[in-house]
CSV table of C-alpha atoms in Angstrom, one decimal:
chain,number,residue,atom,x,y,z
A,85,MET,CA,0.0,0.0,0.0
A,86,ILE,CA,1.4,3.4,-0.9
A,87,GLY,CA,1.0,6.3,1.5
A,88,ALA,CA,1.2,10.0,1.0
A,89,GLY,CA,4.1,11.2,-1.1
A,90,GLY,CA,4.5,7.7,-2.8
A,91,ARG,CA,6.2,6.1,0.2
A,92,PRO,CA,5.0,2.7,1.5
A,93,ALA,CA,2.5,3.3,4.3
A,94,GLY,CA,4.2,0.6,6.4
A,95,ASN,CA,7.3,2.8,6.7
A,96,ARG,CA,5.6,5.5,8.7
A,97,ASP,CA,6.9,6.3,12.1
A,98,PRO,CA,4.7,4.4,14.6
A,99,ALA,CA,5.0,7.4,17.0
A,100,ALA,CA,3.2,9.5,14.4
A,101,LEU,CA,0.1,7.4,14.5
A,102,GLY,CA,-2.8,9.3,16.1
A,103,ARG,CA,-1.5,12.7,14.8
A,104,SER,CA,-3.3,14.5,12.0
A,105,GLY,CA,-2.1,17.1,9.5
A,106,GLY,CA,0.8,19.2,10.6
A,107,ASP,CA,-0.1,18.9,14.3
A,108,GLN,CA,2.6,16.9,16.0
A,109,ARG,CA,0.9,16.6,19.3
A,110,PRO,CA,-0.4,13.2,20.3
A,111,VAL,CA,-4.2,12.9,20.4
A,112,ARG,CA,-5.5,12.6,23.9
A,113,PRO,CA,-9.1,12.3,25.2
A,114,PRO,CA,-10.4,15.5,26.8
A,115,ARG,CA,-10.0,15.5,30.5
A,116,ARG,CA,-13.5,17.0,31.0
A,117,LEU,CA,-16.1,16.2,28.4
A,118,VAL,CA,-19.8,17.2,28.4
A,119,ILE,CA,-22.1,15.1,26.1
A,120,VAL,CA,-25.6,16.4,25.3
A,121,GLY,CA,-28.2,13.8,24.3
A,122,ALA,CA,-30.2,10.9,25.9
A,123,GLY,CA,-30.6,8.7,22.8
A,124,ALA,CA,-28.5,5.9,21.4
A,125,VAL,CA,-25.7,8.1,20.2
A,126,GLY,CA,-25.4,10.0,23.5
A,127,GLY,CA,-25.4,6.7,25.4
A,128,GLU,CA,-22.9,5.0,23.2
A,129,THR,CA,-20.6,8.0,23.0
A,130,THR,CA,-20.6,8.4,26.8
A,131,THR,CA,-19.7,4.7,27.1
A,132,VAL,CA,-16.9,4.8,24.5
A,133,ARG,CA,-15.4,8.1,25.7
A,134,GLN,CA,-14.8,7.0,29.3
A,135,ALA,CA,-11.1,7.1,30.0
A,136,PRO,CA,-9.0,7.0,33.2
A,137,GLY,CA,-8.6,10.4,34.8
A,138,SER,CA,-11.4,12.0,32.7
A,139,ARG,CA,-14.6,13.5,34.0
A,140,MET,CA,-17.7,12.8,32.0
A,141,THR,CA,-21.0,14.7,32.2
A,142,LEU,CA,-24.1,13.5,30.3
A,143,LEU,CA,-26.9,16.1,30.0
A,144,VAL,CA,-30.4,14.7,29.4
A,145,ARG,CA,-33.2,17.1,28.5
A,146,GLY,CA,-35.9,14.7,29.6
A,147,GLU,CA,-36.3,12.3,32.5
A,148,ARG,CA,-34.6,9.1,31.3
A,149,LEU,CA,-32.1,7.7,28.9
A,150,LEU,CA,-33.1,5.9,25.7
A,151,PRO,CA,-36.6,7.5,25.7
A,152,ARG,CA,-37.8,5.5,22.6
A,153,MET,CA,-37.2,2.2,24.2
A,154,GLU,CA,-38.7,0.4,27.2
A,155,PRO,CA,-38.1,2.4,30.4
A,156,PHE,CA,-36.0,-0.3,32.1
A,157,THR,CA,-33.3,0.0,29.4
A,158,GLY,CA,-32.4,3.5,30.3
A,159,GLU,CA,-32.5,2.7,34.0
A,160,LEU,CA,-29.9,-0.1,33.7
A,161,VAL,CA,-27.6,2.0,31.4
A,162,ASP,CA,-27.9,5.0,33.8
A,163,GLN,CA,-27.0,2.7,36.7
A,164,ARG,CA,-23.8,1.5,35.0
A,165,LEU,CA,-22.7,5.0,33.9
A,166,ARG,CA,-23.0,6.2,37.4
A,167,GLU,CA,-21.0,3.3,38.7
A,168,ALA,CA,-18.3,4.4,36.2
A,169,SER,CA,-18.4,7.9,37.8
A,170,VAL,CA,-20.3,9.6,35.0
A,171,ASP,CA,-22.3,12.6,36.1
A,172,VAL,CA,-25.7,12.0,34.6
A,173,ARG,CA,-28.1,15.0,34.8
A,174,PHE,CA,-31.7,14.8,33.9
A,175,HIS,CA,-34.0,17.7,33.0
A,176,ALA,CA,-30.8,19.6,31.9
A,177,SER,CA,-30.8,21.7,28.8
A,178,VAL,CA,-28.0,23.8,27.4
A,179,VAL,CA,-28.9,27.5,27.2
A,180,ALA,CA,-25.6,28.8,25.9
A,181,SER,CA,-22.0,27.7,25.4
A,182,GLU,CA,-18.8,29.5,24.5
A,183,ARG,CA,-15.1,28.9,24.2
A,184,VAL,CA,-13.2,31.3,26.4
A,185,ARG,CA,-9.7,32.6,26.2
A,186,ASP,CA,-8.0,29.8,28.1
A,187,GLY,CA,-9.6,27.2,25.8
A,188,ASP,CA,-12.2,26.0,28.2
A,189,VAL,CA,-15.9,25.7,27.2
A,190,ARG,CA,-18.3,27.4,29.5
A,191,ILE,CA,-21.8,25.9,29.4
A,192,ALA,CA,-24.9,27.6,30.9
A,193,LEU,CA,-27.8,25.3,31.8
A,194,SER,CA,-31.5,25.8,32.1
A,195,ASP,CA,-31.4,25.4,35.8
A,196,ASP,CA,-29.0,28.4,36.1
A,197,ASP,CA,-26.1,26.0,36.8
A,198,GLU,CA,-22.9,26.3,34.8
A,199,LEU,CA,-20.3,23.8,33.7
A,200,THR,CA,-16.7,24.1,32.5
A,201,ALA,CA,-15.3,21.5,30.2
A,202,ASP,CA,-12.5,20.9,27.7
A,203,GLU,CA,-15.0,20.0,25.0
A,204,ILE,CA,-18.8,19.6,24.5
A,205,LEU,CA,-20.3,17.1,22.2
A,206,SER,CA,-23.8,17.3,20.9
A,207,ALA,CA,-25.7,14.1,20.2
A,208,THR,CA,-29.2,15.6,19.8
A,209,GLY,CA,-30.3,14.3,16.4
A,210,ARG,CA,-29.6,14.5,12.7
A,211,ALA,CA,-31.1,16.0,9.5
A,212,PRO,CA,-31.3,14.5,6.0
A,213,ARG,CA,-28.5,15.5,3.6
A,214,SER,CA,-31.0,16.4,0.9
A,215,ALA,CA,-30.4,20.2,0.6
A,216,ASP,CA,-28.3,20.2,-2.6
A,217,ILE,CA,-29.5,17.2,-4.6
A,218,GLY,CA,-32.1,19.0,-6.7
A,219,LEU,CA,-35.3,18.1,-4.9
A,220,GLY,CA,-36.7,21.5,-5.7
A,221,ALA,CA,-36.7,20.7,-9.4
A,222,VAL,CA,-39.3,17.9,-8.8
A,223,GLY,CA,-41.5,19.9,-6.4
A,224,LEU,CA,-40.0,18.6,-3.1
A,225,SER,CA,-38.5,20.6,-0.3
A,226,PRO,CA,-34.7,20.6,-0.2
A,227,GLY,CA,-33.3,19.7,3.2
A,228,ASP,CA,-36.4,17.9,4.4
A,229,GLY,CA,-37.1,14.3,5.0
A,230,LEU,CA,-39.0,12.5,2.3
A,231,THR,CA,-42.4,10.8,2.9
A,232,THR,CA,-42.8,7.5,1.2
A,233,TYR,CA,-45.3,4.7,0.8
A,234,ASP,CA,-44.4,1.2,2.1
A,235,SER,CA,-43.0,0.5,-1.4
A,236,LEU,CA,-40.5,3.3,-0.8
A,237,THR,CA,-42.0,5.4,-3.6
A,238,ILE,CA,-42.6,9.1,-2.9
A,239,PRO,CA,-46.2,10.2,-3.4
A,240,GLY,CA,-46.8,12.1,-6.6
A,241,SER,CA,-43.3,11.5,-7.9
A,242,TRP,CA,-41.3,9.0,-9.8
A,243,LEU,CA,-38.6,9.1,-7.1
A,244,TYR,CA,-37.8,6.5,-4.5
A,245,GLY,CA,-36.6,7.3,-1.0
A,246,PRO,CA,-34.8,4.4,0.7
A,247,GLY,CA,-32.6,5.0,3.7
A,248,ASP,CA,-32.4,7.6,6.5
A,249,VAL,CA,-33.9,10.3,4.2
A,250,ASN,CA,-37.4,8.9,4.7
A,251,ARG,CA,-36.9,8.8,8.5
A,252,ARG,CA,-38.9,5.6,8.8
A,253,ALA,CA,-36.3,3.6,10.7
A,254,LEU,CA,-32.9,5.2,11.2
A,255,PHE,CA,-30.7,2.2,11.2
A,256,THR,CA,-28.1,1.1,8.7
A,257,GLN,CA,-29.5,-2.4,8.4
A,258,ARG,CA,-33.0,-1.0,7.6
A,259,GLY,CA,-31.5,1.3,4.9
A,260,LYS,CA,-30.0,-1.8,3.3
A,261,CYS,CA,-33.3,-3.7,3.4
A,262,GLN,CA,-35.2,-0.7,2.0
A,263,ALA,CA,-32.7,-0.4,-0.8
A,264,ARG,CA,-33.4,-4.1,-1.7
A,265,ILE,CA,-37.1,-3.5,-1.6
A,266,ALA,CA,-36.9,-0.3,-3.7
A,267,GLY,CA,-34.8,-2.3,-6.2
A,268,ALA,CA,-37.4,-5.1,-6.4
A,269,VAL,CA,-40.2,-2.5,-6.9
A,270,ILE,CA,-38.2,-0.8,-9.7
A,271,ALA,CA,-37.5,-4.1,-11.4
A,272,ALA,CA,-41.1,-5.2,-11.2
A,273,ARG,CA,-42.4,-2.0,-12.7
A,274,ALA,CA,-39.8,-2.2,-15.5
A,275,ARG,CA,-41.1,-5.7,-16.3
A,276,GLY,CA,-44.7,-4.5,-16.3
A,277,GLU,CA,-45.6,-6.6,-13.3
A,278,ARG,CA,-48.2,-5.8,-10.7
A,279,LEU,CA,-46.7,-4.9,-7.3
A,280,ASP,CA,-47.5,-7.2,-4.4
A,281,ALA,CA,-48.9,-5.0,-1.6
A,282,GLY,CA,-49.0,-7.8,1.0
A,283,ARG,CA,-47.6,-7.1,4.5
A,284,TRP,CA,-44.4,-9.1,4.1
A,285,SER,CA,-44.1,-9.1,0.3
A,286,PRO,CA,-40.8,-8.3,-1.5
A,287,HIS,CA,-42.3,-4.9,-2.4
A,288,THR,CA,-43.4,-3.7,1.1
A,289,SER,CA,-41.1,-2.4,3.8
A,290,THR,CA,-43.4,-3.6,6.7
A,291,ALA,CA,-40.6,-4.2,9.1
A,292,ASP,CA,-40.0,-0.4,9.3
A,293,ILE,CA,-43.2,-0.2,11.3
A,294,GLU,CA,-43.6,-3.6,13.0
A,295,ALA,CA,-40.1,-5.2,13.4
A,296,VAL,CA,-37.3,-2.6,13.5
A,297,ALA,CA,-34.3,-4.3,15.1
A,298,GLY,CA,-31.3,-2.6,16.5
A,299,VAL,CA,-28.5,-2.7,19.1
A,300,VAL,CA,-27.4,0.2,21.3
A,301,PHE,CA,-23.7,-0.5,22.1
A,302,THR,CA,-23.7,0.9,25.6
A,303,ASP,CA,-22.5,-0.9,28.8
A,304,PRO,CA,-24.7,-2.9,29.2
A,305,GLU,CA,-25.8,-3.5,25.6
A,306,VAL,CA,-29.4,-2.9,24.7
A,307,ALA,CA,-31.0,-5.0,21.9
A,308,SER,CA,-34.6,-4.6,20.7
A,309,VAL,CA,-37.0,-5.5,17.9
A,310,GLY,CA,-40.6,-4.7,17.2
A,311,LEU,CA,-43.0,-2.7,19.4
A,312,THR,CA,-42.7,-1.3,22.9
A,313,VAL,CA,-45.6,-1.4,25.3
A,314,HIS,CA,-46.2,2.3,24.5
A,315,GLU,CA,-46.4,1.6,20.8
A,316,ALA,CA,-48.5,-1.5,20.9
A,317,GLU,CA,-52.1,-0.7,19.7
A,318,ARG,CA,-53.4,-4.0,20.9
A,319,ALA,CA,-53.7,-6.1,24.1
A,320,VAL,CA,-50.3,-7.6,25.0
A,321,ASP,CA,-48.9,-9.8,27.7
A,322,VAL,CA,-45.6,-8.6,29.1
A,323,ILE,CA,-43.2,-11.4,30.0
A,324,ASP,CA,-39.8,-10.5,31.6
A,325,HIS,CA,-36.9,-12.3,33.3
A,326,ASP,CA,-33.7,-11.4,35.0
A,327,ILE,CA,-31.0,-12.8,32.7
A,328,GLY,CA,-28.4,-13.1,35.4
A,329,HIS,CA,-30.3,-15.8,37.2
A,330,PHE,CA,-29.3,-18.9,35.1
A,331,ALA,CA,-26.3,-20.8,34.2
A,332,GLY,CA,-25.7,-19.5,30.7
A,333,ALA,CA,-25.3,-15.9,31.9
A,334,LEU,CA,-23.1,-16.9,34.8
A,335,GLN,CA,-20.8,-18.8,32.4
A,336,TYR,CA,-20.6,-15.6,30.3
A,337,ARG,CA,-19.8,-13.4,33.3
A,338,PRO,CA,-20.1,-14.2,37.0
A,339,ASP,CA,-21.5,-10.8,37.9
A,340,TYR,CA,-23.9,-10.7,35.0
A,341,ARG,CA,-26.7,-8.2,35.2
A,342,GLY,CA,-29.5,-7.9,32.6
A,343,LYS,CA,-33.1,-8.3,31.7
A,344,ALA,CA,-35.2,-9.9,29.0
A,345,TRP,CA,-38.6,-8.6,28.0
A,346,ILE,CA,-41.1,-9.8,25.4
A,347,LEU,CA,-44.5,-8.7,24.3
A,348,ILE,CA,-47.1,-11.4,23.3
A,349,ASP,CA,-50.2,-10.5,21.3
A,350,ARG,CA,-52.9,-11.6,23.6
A,351,ASP,CA,-55.3,-12.7,20.8
A,352,ARG,CA,-52.9,-14.2,18.2
A,353,ARG,CA,-50.3,-15.6,20.7
A,354,VAL,CA,-47.3,-14.4,18.7
A,355,GLY,CA,-44.5,-12.1,19.7
A,356,VAL,CA,-44.7,-8.4,18.7
A,357,GLY,CA,-41.8,-7.0,20.6
A,358,ALA,CA,-38.6,-8.0,22.5
A,359,THR,CA,-36.0,-6.1,24.4
A,360,PHE,CA,-32.8,-7.4,26.0
A,361,VAL,CA,-30.3,-5.6,28.2
A,362,GLY,CA,-27.0,-7.1,29.3
A,363,PRO,CA,-23.5,-8.0,28.1
A,364,GLY,CA,-23.6,-9.7,24.7
A,365,VAL,CA,-27.4,-9.5,24.2
A,366,GLY,CA,-27.0,-8.3,20.7
A,367,GLU,CA,-26.5,-12.0,19.8
A,368,LEU,CA,-30.1,-12.7,21.0
A,369,LEU,CA,-31.5,-10.3,18.6
A,370,TYR,CA,-31.7,-12.4,15.4
A,371,SER,CA,-33.7,-15.1,17.0
A,372,ALA,CA,-36.2,-12.5,18.3
A,373,THR,CA,-36.4,-10.8,14.9
A,374,VAL,CA,-37.1,-14.1,13.2
A,375,ALA,CA,-39.8,-15.0,15.7
A,376,ILE,CA,-41.5,-11.6,15.3
A,377,THR,CA,-41.3,-11.2,11.5
A,378,GLY,CA,-42.2,-14.8,11.0
A,379,GLU,CA,-45.1,-14.4,13.5
A,380,VAL,CA,-44.1,-17.7,15.0
A,381,PRO,CA,-46.8,-18.9,17.5
A,382,VAL,CA,-45.6,-19.2,21.1
A,383,GLU,CA,-46.5,-22.9,21.2
A,384,ARG,CA,-44.2,-23.5,18.2
A,385,LEU,CA,-41.3,-21.7,19.9
A,386,TRP,CA,-41.4,-24.4,22.6
A,387,HIS,CA,-40.0,-26.8,20.0
A,388,ALA,CA,-36.9,-24.6,19.3
A,389,ALA,CA,-34.2,-26.5,21.3
A,390,LEU,CA,-31.8,-24.1,23.1
A,391,ALA,CA,-28.1,-24.7,23.8
A,392,PHE,CA,-27.0,-25.2,27.4
A,393,PRO,CA,-25.4,-23.3,29.0
A,394,ALA,CA,-25.8,-20.2,26.9
A,395,ILE,CA,-27.4,-16.8,27.3
A,396,SER,CA,-30.1,-17.9,24.8
A,397,GLU,CA,-31.5,-20.1,27.5
A,398,VAL,CA,-33.4,-17.0,28.6
A,399,TRP,CA,-35.9,-17.9,25.9
A,400,LEU,CA,-36.9,-21.0,27.8
A,401,ARG,CA,-37.4,-19.0,31.0
A,402,LEU,CA,-39.5,-16.5,29.2
A,403,LEU,CA,-41.7,-19.2,27.6
A,404,GLU,CA,-42.1,-20.9,31.0
A,405,LYS,CA,-43.4,-17.6,32.4
A,406,GLU,CA,-45.7,-17.1,29.4
A,407,ARG,CA,-47.3,-20.5,29.9
A,408,HIS,CA,-48.3,-19.5,33.4
A,409,THR,CA,-49.8,-16.0,32.6
């Protein structure tokens, strides 16, 4: 591999790694860092940025972390951050911030308190990068998100809007799935075929509404798919279990702390939502996603043999509790 100036990249001075441009100072984490934001990005960044000797402050405008997920997820992440000496402040909004002469950042809060930090990092949301791609020429508003049908077509237009720009499900994996669905729709129309409008057809992005899956890489991890109790517009049974109370979790980590939570449609007896919190729970997500998108009846799930000892054993515990509800 050839580096800058035509020299082999492997001949670079190892001591120069971590430096950028003409700045010869080593890159060091800020000693005092304030992060603004209660969502996945704020939680993940606070987790990753922890370093020995640093002081971390997380400002949360509302009353809990991960507000779009089940409440217990934010509670467990909050507990772990505080154990790691992170100063988590709820109902805290930034009124003003400025860089002063000595390089510090002065931050004024809505409760009249003031913070001083080396850096402030905002994790408060994102906007579509659609301002300069010519949307105005086809009657759409530049810089805005795009409304689409489940087929990813934009109403009243020949355009398609897969990915974050439609704001249906802001996850990389959903953007990839939407691109495949939009491609199938385009191909079907090019062949003169009629689109299949079924809920789980190749031409319908149903999972954006009913089975969005994702992992928040905090400590502990949070993995979820489908609906929350707040989102469910039907009667559901809530089944939960402490993951740390069986052999598989203890084999993974003796001090394991975590929780599993599933929602069962009371009439159809199929899963409509699942949330897991704990070390390594991202590996439980695929099985939950298959169960929900496949609308597998609870009675059929009993026949899915589980490895022992493994964290996936939690499924057996959840099904045992479901049988006695």
